[in-house]
Every structure is written in structure tokens, then in C-alpha cells.
Amino acid sequence: MLLTWVFSSLLTRLVSAHWCGRFQQSALIFLLDSIDAQDERSFVAQYDSPIHYEALFSVLPREMLKEIVYAWNLNPYSLSHDLHASTNSPARFRFVQRTIQWYRNAAHTRRQVCWPSLDVIAYPFARHKDVLGTINNFLLDPLLVEDNMGFRHLDLPPGEPRDDVPICFGPDQNETRWLEQRLPLWMAIPGTPESYAQLHVIRRVVNTWGGILPRLILAMLKEKELYFCEQRARCVRNYIPGKPILPTSYTAFLDFLRRAVDRKHVFCFALGKIERSRLPDPDYYWFVSGEGQLTERERQLFGSLAEWKEDALVPAELAETTAIGGPQNLKGRFEGENYYSHRKWDQPLVDEHYPGRSGWVKVGGSSQGGSATAAEAQDKLRSGVEVEV
């Protein structure tokens, strides 16, 4: 009996770390269907507007939208205005167009996705360049999700991390625990002169994982002649806290990263030039690469990152083996009809620093609501009180 209780408690803890749901055909799906996501000039002229972006966000799984309001105090309306303010370059427009195509198809097919609990994820602008990139990076494949990490959808364009702030990870964060498990799998086969697998192999494996940490690691994994220092402080080649660490190669970077994980150090990534007011804590170890995104020449050098089998559940490179960082259990932990049945919405948020939460009045009841709960909420709303149900 005790063993059964312990196993049940552990399973509940693991499952509750991520949520799953289906894309939906919202009332604004007709607007999403009307967008020309092929021609860039037509898109900018007619559809680069908050109302069309609101339609884009409205098809996200209903429980994900509730989680976004709960954790970030944002809804499709506010998300759309934030996205419209950040689409200011041809590259950003292409990113949005490709995402629109994916979301539209996902809505019509009621595609199932999973995402990590947003309570412990930083406010979208803290680490990403836009809100759409934040959401894209945390949409995980339900067949390959473990705890709140897993494979991303490879045909969905990933979001870009910010390159003007250091992005840091502590030893207790889930991303760090994921990295601790995967780093040994990127080692080369014993008996070979290399210490790690080849660069393009590691890159393709890292690219399959969702979340922001894999995007940052990808920016650091490149040929040695492509690293350069562009910080206002002098870069160092050794593992020293408080200084920008510029690796001499991708293997040196992985050595430093393993040391940070093994020693439980806080480590950071700086993909661009950091202002002095935003420098990491002097006790942190921060890595710099010289730039955040690959150039076209580098993309040709590394080859395509999306050479996958049609309709395959796993990348082509991982079809025969799950070494060098692939998930060890391809089935994952997933509940097909998980619609937040065990989500306790009346619990206080972990971080109360997000705007707009202080004026909310809690109303008893579940997220599903009920007649008494609805009546109480309506009475408070009529009196001008903002209500959280």
C-alpha cells in the first residue's frame, strides 16, 4: 500500500509538470483563414494588424489560454498588440507567416500539443524577442514529452531568444536537469580520438528539443573561427565567474557547460552585446558566442536542421538509436484527455510581480465554474470588481 501511494504521488508530480490540449476552431477562425500567408508584400499590406494576430492566438488550446492569463496576465487581445509591435523586419514577417500556416492547420485538425506549466516560465519578454516566439518554443510533441521537457514540433518555426540581456539558469531549474541528463550522451564513442560527437550531429539533436535553452545552446555550437568577442568587458578563455567566457571551440564550450552543471553553478548566455547595467551577477558564469543567429553562410556550412522523415514520430537521425541526447522513452508521459482536471486555480501564483494581479478578487469554485460560482462572479462584476474564477 505504501509503495502504491509513493508511486502514485511521483506520477502525479511528473504529469502535473506539463499540460496538454488541442488547438481549437475559435469564433475568429474565419479571420485566420483569410490571411495570405504566402506573399510577404500582401501580408504586410493587409494582415499585419492586431485583429488578425488576435485570431492567430485565439486558436491556441483553451487551457493554454487560461494558463497564459493566469501566469502572464495576457489574453489574445493583449498578445496580438504585443506581437504587432514587434513585427518590424522581413525576417519577423516570414516567421509570423510560417506560424500562421501551422496554427491554421492545427486548428482545423484539432492538433494535440503539450506545454510546460507557465507558472515557472519567465514573462515572455524577459527571454524572447516576441510573445509568439515564446509560445512556439514551448509547444511540445505530446508523444515525446517527459515531465515538462520534450521534442518540439519541427515544422513550427522556433522563437528567437533575446540577444541584449544575459539569460541565466540555476542548478534547480528543469532545463538544467534536462541538460545534466543529455550532456553525457553527446560524448563521442569510447576509443575514438574526439571527446564529443561531431558538431552537426549534436546541433541536429539539440534542435529537436523544445524550450529556450536548446536555442541558446545552438547559438553557441559552431566552428571555432566563428566565435568572437563583442562585449564591453574583456573576454576570457578560462572558466572564470563574472567575466564573459569566449570558448575556443564547441568542444571547449561543452566542457565549460559540463563543469557548470556538475558544480551546480549558475550559468548564463549572452548572444549579443550586453549593457553594463544588465551584466550578470559577478558569481555567475556567462558564455558569449559573438552573435545570436546563424548567417546564411553558416547555415550552408552546418547543413539543414530539418531533414526529417515524412510523418515520422522521431527525427531521421534518431530513427535507429536514441543516443546523443534523444529521449530514452519515446512514448513519454501523456494523458490524452488532460484538460486541467487537477488544476487548482484558486492557488496563489508563485511570482506575484506580473501587472494586474493585485486588483483581482478570488471567487470560490473551480475553473469549470458552477451556478453558484457564476452568480457570485456576476454580482461582483456588476459592482465593478475585477474577478478571477
Coordinates of C-alpha atoms in Angstrom, one line a residue:
M1 CA 0.0 0.0 0.0
L2 CA 2.8 2.4 0.9
L3 CA 4.7 1.6 -2.3
T4 CA 1.5 2.2 -4.3
W5 CA 1.0 5.6 -2.7
V6 CA 4.6 6.7 -3.3
F7 CA 4.4 5.6 -7.0
S8 CA 1.1 7.4 -7.4
S9 CA 2.4 10.6 -5.8
L10 CA 5.5 10.5 -8.0
L11 CA 3.4 10.0 -11.2
T12 CA 1.1 12.9 -10.2
R13 CA 4.1 15.2 -9.7
L14 CA 5.6 14.3 -13.1
V15 CA 2.4 14.6 -15.1
S16 CA 1.4 17.9 -13.4
A17 CA 4.6 19.5 -14.7
H18 CA 3.2 19.8 -18.2
W19 CA -0.3 20.3 -19.7
C20 CA -1.8 19.0 -22.9
G21 CA -4.8 20.1 -25.0
R22 CA -6.0 20.6 -28.6
F23 CA -5.9 23.6 -30.9
Q24 CA -9.5 24.9 -31.3
Q25 CA -11.6 26.5 -34.0
S26 CA -12.4 29.7 -32.3
A27 CA -15.0 32.3 -33.3
L28 CA -12.2 34.2 -35.2
I29 CA -11.1 31.2 -37.3
F30 CA -12.6 32.9 -40.4
L31 CA -10.1 35.8 -40.0
L32 CA -7.2 33.4 -39.6
D33 CA -8.4 31.6 -42.8
S34 CA -8.5 34.8 -44.7
I35 CA -4.8 35.7 -44.2
D36 CA -2.5 35.3 -47.1
A37 CA 0.5 33.6 -45.5
Q38 CA 2.4 33.1 -48.8
D39 CA 3.0 36.6 -50.3
E40 CA 5.0 38.8 -48.0
R41 CA 4.0 42.1 -49.5
S42 CA 0.3 41.2 -49.4
F43 CA 0.7 40.1 -45.9
V44 CA 2.3 43.3 -44.7
A45 CA -0.2 45.4 -46.6
Q46 CA -3.4 43.7 -45.4
Y47 CA -2.9 41.4 -42.5
D48 CA -0.1 42.8 -40.3
S49 CA -2.7 44.0 -37.7
P50 CA -3.7 43.3 -34.1
I51 CA -7.1 42.0 -35.2
H52 CA -5.6 39.3 -37.4
Y53 CA -3.0 38.4 -34.7
E54 CA -5.8 38.1 -32.2
A55 CA -7.3 35.5 -34.5
L56 CA -4.0 33.7 -34.5
F57 CA -3.7 33.5 -30.7
S58 CA -7.4 32.6 -30.3
V59 CA -7.0 29.1 -31.7
L60 CA -4.5 28.0 -29.1
P61 CA -5.8 25.3 -26.7
R62 CA -8.3 26.7 -24.4
E63 CA -6.5 25.6 -21.3
M64 CA -3.2 27.1 -22.6
L65 CA -5.0 30.5 -23.0
K66 CA -6.3 30.2 -19.4
E67 CA -2.8 29.4 -18.2
I68 CA -1.4 32.5 -20.1
V69 CA -3.9 34.7 -18.4
Y70 CA -3.2 33.2 -15.0
A71 CA 0.6 33.3 -15.3
W72 CA 1.3 36.3 -17.5
N73 CA -2.0 38.3 -17.3
L74 CA -2.2 38.3 -21.1
N75 CA -5.0 37.3 -23.4
P76 CA -5.4 37.0 -27.2
Y77 CA -6.1 40.8 -27.4
S78 CA -3.1 41.9 -25.5
L79 CA -0.9 39.2 -27.1
S80 CA -1.9 40.5 -30.5
H81 CA -0.9 44.1 -29.8
D82 CA 2.4 42.9 -28.3
L83 CA 3.2 40.9 -31.4
H84 CA 2.2 43.7 -33.8
A85 CA 4.6 46.0 -32.0
S86 CA 7.5 43.5 -32.6
T87 CA 7.0 42.7 -36.3
N88 CA 9.3 45.2 -37.8
S89 CA 11.6 43.3 -40.3
P90 CA 11.2 40.9 -43.2
A91 CA 12.6 38.1 -41.1
R92 CA 9.9 38.7 -38.4
F93 CA 7.2 38.7 -41.1
R94 CA 8.3 35.4 -42.5
F95 CA 8.4 33.9 -39.0
V96 CA 4.8 35.1 -38.4
Q97 CA 3.6 33.8 -41.8
R98 CA 5.0 30.3 -41.3
T99 CA 3.5 30.2 -37.8
I100 CA 0.1 31.3 -39.2
Q101 CA 0.2 28.4 -41.6
W102 CA 1.0 25.9 -38.8
Y103 CA -1.6 27.3 -36.3
R104 CA -4.3 27.4 -39.0
N105 CA -3.7 23.7 -39.9
A106 CA -3.5 22.8 -36.2
A107 CA -6.9 24.5 -35.5
H108 CA -8.7 22.7 -38.4
T109 CA -7.2 19.3 -37.4
R110 CA -7.6 20.0 -33.7
R111 CA -3.9 19.1 -33.2
Q112 CA -2.9 17.9 -29.8
V113 CA 0.1 19.7 -28.1
C114 CA 1.6 19.9 -24.7
W115 CA 3.3 22.8 -22.9
P116 CA 5.2 23.2 -19.6
S117 CA 3.4 24.8 -16.7
L118 CA 3.8 28.6 -17.3
D119 CA 3.9 29.4 -13.6
V120 CA 7.7 28.8 -13.6
I121 CA 8.4 30.3 -17.0
A122 CA 9.7 33.9 -17.2
Y123 CA 7.4 36.6 -18.5
P124 CA 7.5 36.3 -22.4
F125 CA 9.6 39.4 -23.0
A126 CA 12.2 38.5 -20.4
R127 CA 14.0 36.0 -22.6
H128 CA 12.4 36.1 -26.1
K129 CA 12.1 38.8 -28.7
D130 CA 8.4 38.4 -29.0
V131 CA 5.4 36.6 -27.4
L132 CA 4.8 34.4 -30.4
G133 CA 8.3 33.0 -30.3
T134 CA 7.9 32.3 -26.6
I135 CA 4.7 30.3 -27.2
N136 CA 6.2 28.4 -30.2
N137 CA 9.2 27.3 -28.2
F138 CA 7.1 25.7 -25.5
L139 CA 4.7 23.8 -27.7
L140 CA 5.8 20.2 -27.3
D141 CA 5.1 17.0 -29.2
P142 CA 2.6 15.1 -26.9
L143 CA 4.1 11.7 -28.0
L144 CA 7.6 12.7 -26.9
V145 CA 7.1 14.8 -23.8
E146 CA 8.7 13.9 -20.5
D147 CA 7.9 15.9 -17.4
N148 CA 7.9 19.5 -18.9
M149 CA 10.6 18.9 -21.5
G150 CA 10.3 17.2 -24.8
F151 CA 10.6 17.3 -28.6
R152 CA 9.3 20.4 -30.3
H153 CA 7.3 20.4 -33.5
L154 CA 10.0 20.6 -36.1
D155 CA 7.7 22.2 -38.8
L156 CA 6.8 25.0 -36.4
P157 CA 9.4 27.9 -36.6
P158 CA 11.1 28.4 -33.2
G159 CA 11.3 31.7 -31.5
E160 CA 14.4 33.8 -31.1
P161 CA 16.0 34.4 -27.7
R162 CA 16.8 38.0 -26.8
D163 CA 20.4 39.0 -27.5
D164 CA 20.6 42.1 -25.4
V165 CA 20.3 40.5 -22.0
P166 CA 22.0 37.6 -20.3
I167 CA 19.8 34.5 -20.0
C168 CA 20.7 32.5 -16.9
F169 CA 19.9 29.1 -15.5
G170 CA 20.3 27.7 -11.9
P171 CA 21.0 24.2 -10.8
D172 CA 17.4 23.6 -9.6
Q173 CA 15.7 24.5 -12.9
N174 CA 14.2 21.8 -15.0
E175 CA 16.2 22.9 -18.1
T176 CA 19.4 22.3 -16.1
R177 CA 18.3 18.9 -15.0
W178 CA 17.5 18.1 -18.6
L179 CA 20.9 19.3 -19.7
E180 CA 22.6 17.2 -17.0
Q181 CA 21.0 14.1 -18.4
R182 CA 21.8 14.9 -22.1
L183 CA 25.4 16.1 -21.9
P184 CA 26.9 12.7 -21.3
L185 CA 25.0 11.3 -24.3
W186 CA 26.8 13.8 -26.6
M187 CA 30.2 12.3 -25.9
A188 CA 32.0 10.5 -28.7
I189 CA 32.1 6.7 -28.9
P190 CA 34.8 5.4 -26.5
G191 CA 38.1 4.6 -28.2
T192 CA 37.8 7.5 -30.7
P193 CA 40.2 10.5 -30.5
E194 CA 37.3 13.0 -30.3
S195 CA 35.8 13.9 -27.0
Y196 CA 32.3 14.7 -28.3
A197 CA 30.2 13.7 -31.3
Q198 CA 30.6 15.8 -34.4
L199 CA 29.3 19.3 -34.4
H200 CA 26.5 18.9 -37.0
V201 CA 25.3 15.7 -35.1
I202 CA 24.9 17.5 -31.8
R203 CA 23.3 20.5 -33.4
R204 CA 20.6 18.4 -35.1
V205 CA 19.9 16.6 -31.8
V206 CA 19.7 19.8 -29.8
N207 CA 17.4 21.4 -32.4
T208 CA 14.8 18.7 -31.8
W209 CA 14.2 19.8 -28.2
G210 CA 11.6 22.5 -27.1
G211 CA 12.2 25.4 -24.8
I212 CA 14.7 28.3 -24.8
L213 CA 17.8 26.5 -23.5
P214 CA 18.3 24.4 -26.7
R215 CA 18.0 27.6 -28.8
L216 CA 20.8 29.2 -26.7
I217 CA 23.0 26.1 -26.9
L218 CA 22.5 26.1 -30.7
A219 CA 23.8 29.6 -30.9
M220 CA 27.0 28.5 -29.1
L221 CA 27.6 25.4 -31.2
K222 CA 29.6 26.5 -34.2
E223 CA 33.0 26.3 -35.8
K224 CA 35.9 27.8 -33.8
E225 CA 36.6 30.6 -36.3
L226 CA 33.1 31.9 -35.9
Y227 CA 33.5 32.8 -32.2
F228 CA 34.4 36.4 -31.4
C229 CA 34.2 38.8 -28.5
E230 CA 31.9 41.8 -28.8
Q231 CA 31.3 42.6 -25.2
R232 CA 32.2 45.8 -23.4
A233 CA 34.2 43.8 -21.0
R234 CA 37.3 41.8 -21.9
C235 CA 36.5 38.2 -22.8
V236 CA 38.4 35.3 -21.2
R237 CA 39.2 31.8 -22.4
N238 CA 39.1 30.2 -18.9
Y239 CA 36.2 29.1 -16.7
I240 CA 36.0 32.3 -14.5
P241 CA 32.9 33.8 -12.9
G242 CA 31.9 37.3 -13.6
K243 CA 33.7 37.5 -17.0
P244 CA 32.4 36.9 -20.5
I245 CA 33.8 33.4 -21.4
L246 CA 34.6 33.0 -25.1
P247 CA 35.1 29.4 -26.0
T248 CA 37.8 28.4 -28.4
S249 CA 35.6 25.7 -30.0
Y250 CA 32.3 23.9 -29.5
T251 CA 34.1 21.1 -27.5
A252 CA 35.6 23.7 -25.1
F253 CA 32.1 25.2 -24.7
L254 CA 30.6 21.8 -23.8
D255 CA 33.5 21.2 -21.4
F256 CA 32.7 24.5 -19.6
L257 CA 29.0 23.7 -19.7
R258 CA 29.5 20.3 -18.1
R259 CA 31.6 21.9 -15.4
A260 CA 28.9 24.4 -14.6
V261 CA 26.2 21.7 -14.4
D262 CA 28.4 19.3 -12.3
R263 CA 29.4 22.0 -9.9
K264 CA 25.9 23.4 -9.5
H265 CA 26.9 26.8 -10.8
V266 CA 24.5 29.4 -12.2
F267 CA 25.4 29.8 -15.9
C268 CA 24.3 32.4 -18.4
F269 CA 24.3 33.0 -22.2
A270 CA 24.9 36.4 -23.8
L271 CA 24.2 36.2 -27.5
G272 CA 24.9 39.9 -28.2
K273 CA 26.4 43.0 -26.7
I274 CA 25.2 43.5 -23.1
E275 CA 24.8 46.9 -21.5
R276 CA 26.8 47.4 -18.3
S277 CA 23.6 47.8 -16.3
R278 CA 22.5 44.3 -17.4
L279 CA 25.7 42.4 -16.7
P280 CA 25.2 39.1 -14.9
D281 CA 26.0 38.7 -11.2
P282 CA 29.7 38.5 -10.5
D283 CA 29.3 35.0 -9.2
Y284 CA 27.7 33.7 -12.4
Y285 CA 29.5 32.1 -15.3
W286 CA 28.4 33.5 -18.6
F287 CA 29.2 32.3 -22.1
V288 CA 29.4 34.5 -25.2
S289 CA 29.4 33.5 -28.8
G290 CA 29.6 36.8 -30.7
E291 CA 26.1 36.6 -32.2
G292 CA 22.8 35.0 -31.7
Q293 CA 21.7 33.8 -35.1
L294 CA 23.4 31.9 -37.9
T295 CA 24.2 33.7 -41.1
E296 CA 23.3 32.2 -44.5
R297 CA 26.9 31.0 -44.9
E298 CA 26.8 29.3 -41.6
R299 CA 23.5 27.6 -42.4
Q300 CA 25.1 26.2 -45.6
L301 CA 28.1 25.2 -43.6
F302 CA 26.1 23.3 -41.0
G303 CA 23.6 21.9 -43.4
S304 CA 19.8 21.7 -43.0
L305 CA 18.5 21.3 -39.4
A306 CA 15.2 19.9 -40.7
E307 CA 16.0 16.7 -42.6
W308 CA 13.3 14.5 -41.1
K309 CA 11.3 11.5 -42.4
E310 CA 7.8 12.3 -43.6
D311 CA 5.2 11.7 -40.9
A312 CA 7.8 10.2 -38.6
L313 CA 7.5 10.5 -34.9
V314 CA 11.2 11.0 -34.4
P315 CA 13.9 12.7 -36.4
A316 CA 15.5 10.7 -39.1
E317 CA 18.9 10.7 -37.3
L318 CA 17.2 9.2 -34.2
A319 CA 15.1 6.5 -36.0
E320 CA 17.6 3.7 -35.2
T321 CA 19.1 4.9 -31.9
T322 CA 18.3 7.3 -29.1
A323 CA 21.9 8.0 -28.2
I324 CA 23.5 11.5 -28.1
G325 CA 20.6 13.2 -26.4
G326 CA 17.4 11.7 -27.8
P327 CA 14.7 10.8 -25.3
Q328 CA 15.1 7.4 -23.7
N329 CA 11.3 6.7 -23.6
L330 CA 9.7 7.7 -26.9
K331 CA 6.2 7.1 -25.5
G332 CA 6.6 9.8 -22.9
R333 CA 4.1 10.6 -20.1
F334 CA 0.9 11.9 -21.6
E335 CA -2.8 11.9 -20.7
G336 CA -4.9 12.1 -23.9
E337 CA -7.8 14.0 -22.3
N338 CA -5.9 16.2 -19.9
Y339 CA -7.9 19.4 -19.7
Y340 CA -6.6 20.7 -16.4
S341 CA -8.9 18.4 -14.3
H342 CA -6.5 18.7 -11.4
R343 CA -5.5 22.3 -11.9
K344 CA -6.2 24.3 -8.7
W345 CA -6.9 27.8 -10.0
D346 CA -7.5 29.2 -6.5
Q347 CA -3.9 28.8 -5.5
P348 CA -1.8 32.0 -5.5
L349 CA 0.7 32.5 -8.3
V350 CA 4.4 31.7 -7.4
D351 CA 5.6 35.1 -8.7
E352 CA 3.3 38.0 -8.0
H353 CA 5.3 40.6 -9.9
Y354 CA 3.2 40.5 -13.0
P355 CA 1.0 43.5 -13.6
G356 CA -2.7 43.5 -12.9
R357 CA -2.9 40.6 -10.4
S358 CA -3.2 42.8 -7.2
G359 CA -6.7 44.0 -8.0
W360 CA -8.2 40.6 -8.6
V361 CA -10.8 39.2 -6.2
K362 CA -10.8 35.4 -5.8
V363 CA -14.2 33.7 -6.2
G364 CA -14.7 30.2 -4.8
G365 CA -15.1 27.4 -7.3
S366 CA -13.2 25.5 -9.9
S367 CA -12.0 26.6 -13.4
Q368 CA -15.1 24.8 -14.8
G369 CA -17.4 27.0 -12.7
G370 CA -20.9 26.4 -11.4
S371 CA -24.2 28.1 -11.0
A372 CA -23.4 29.5 -7.5
T373 CA -19.9 30.5 -8.6
A374 CA -21.2 32.2 -11.7
A375 CA -23.8 34.1 -9.8
E376 CA -21.2 35.3 -7.3
A377 CA -18.9 36.4 -10.1
Q378 CA -21.6 38.2 -11.9
D379 CA -22.6 40.1 -8.8
K380 CA -19.0 41.3 -8.2
L381 CA -18.6 42.2 -11.9
R382 CA -21.7 44.4 -11.8
S383 CA -20.2 46.2 -8.8
G384 CA -17.1 47.0 -10.8
V385 CA -14.8 44.5 -9.2
E386 CA -12.4 42.5 -11.4
V387 CA -12.9 38.8 -10.7
E388 CA -10.7 35.7 -11.0
V389 CA -12.7 32.5 -11.2

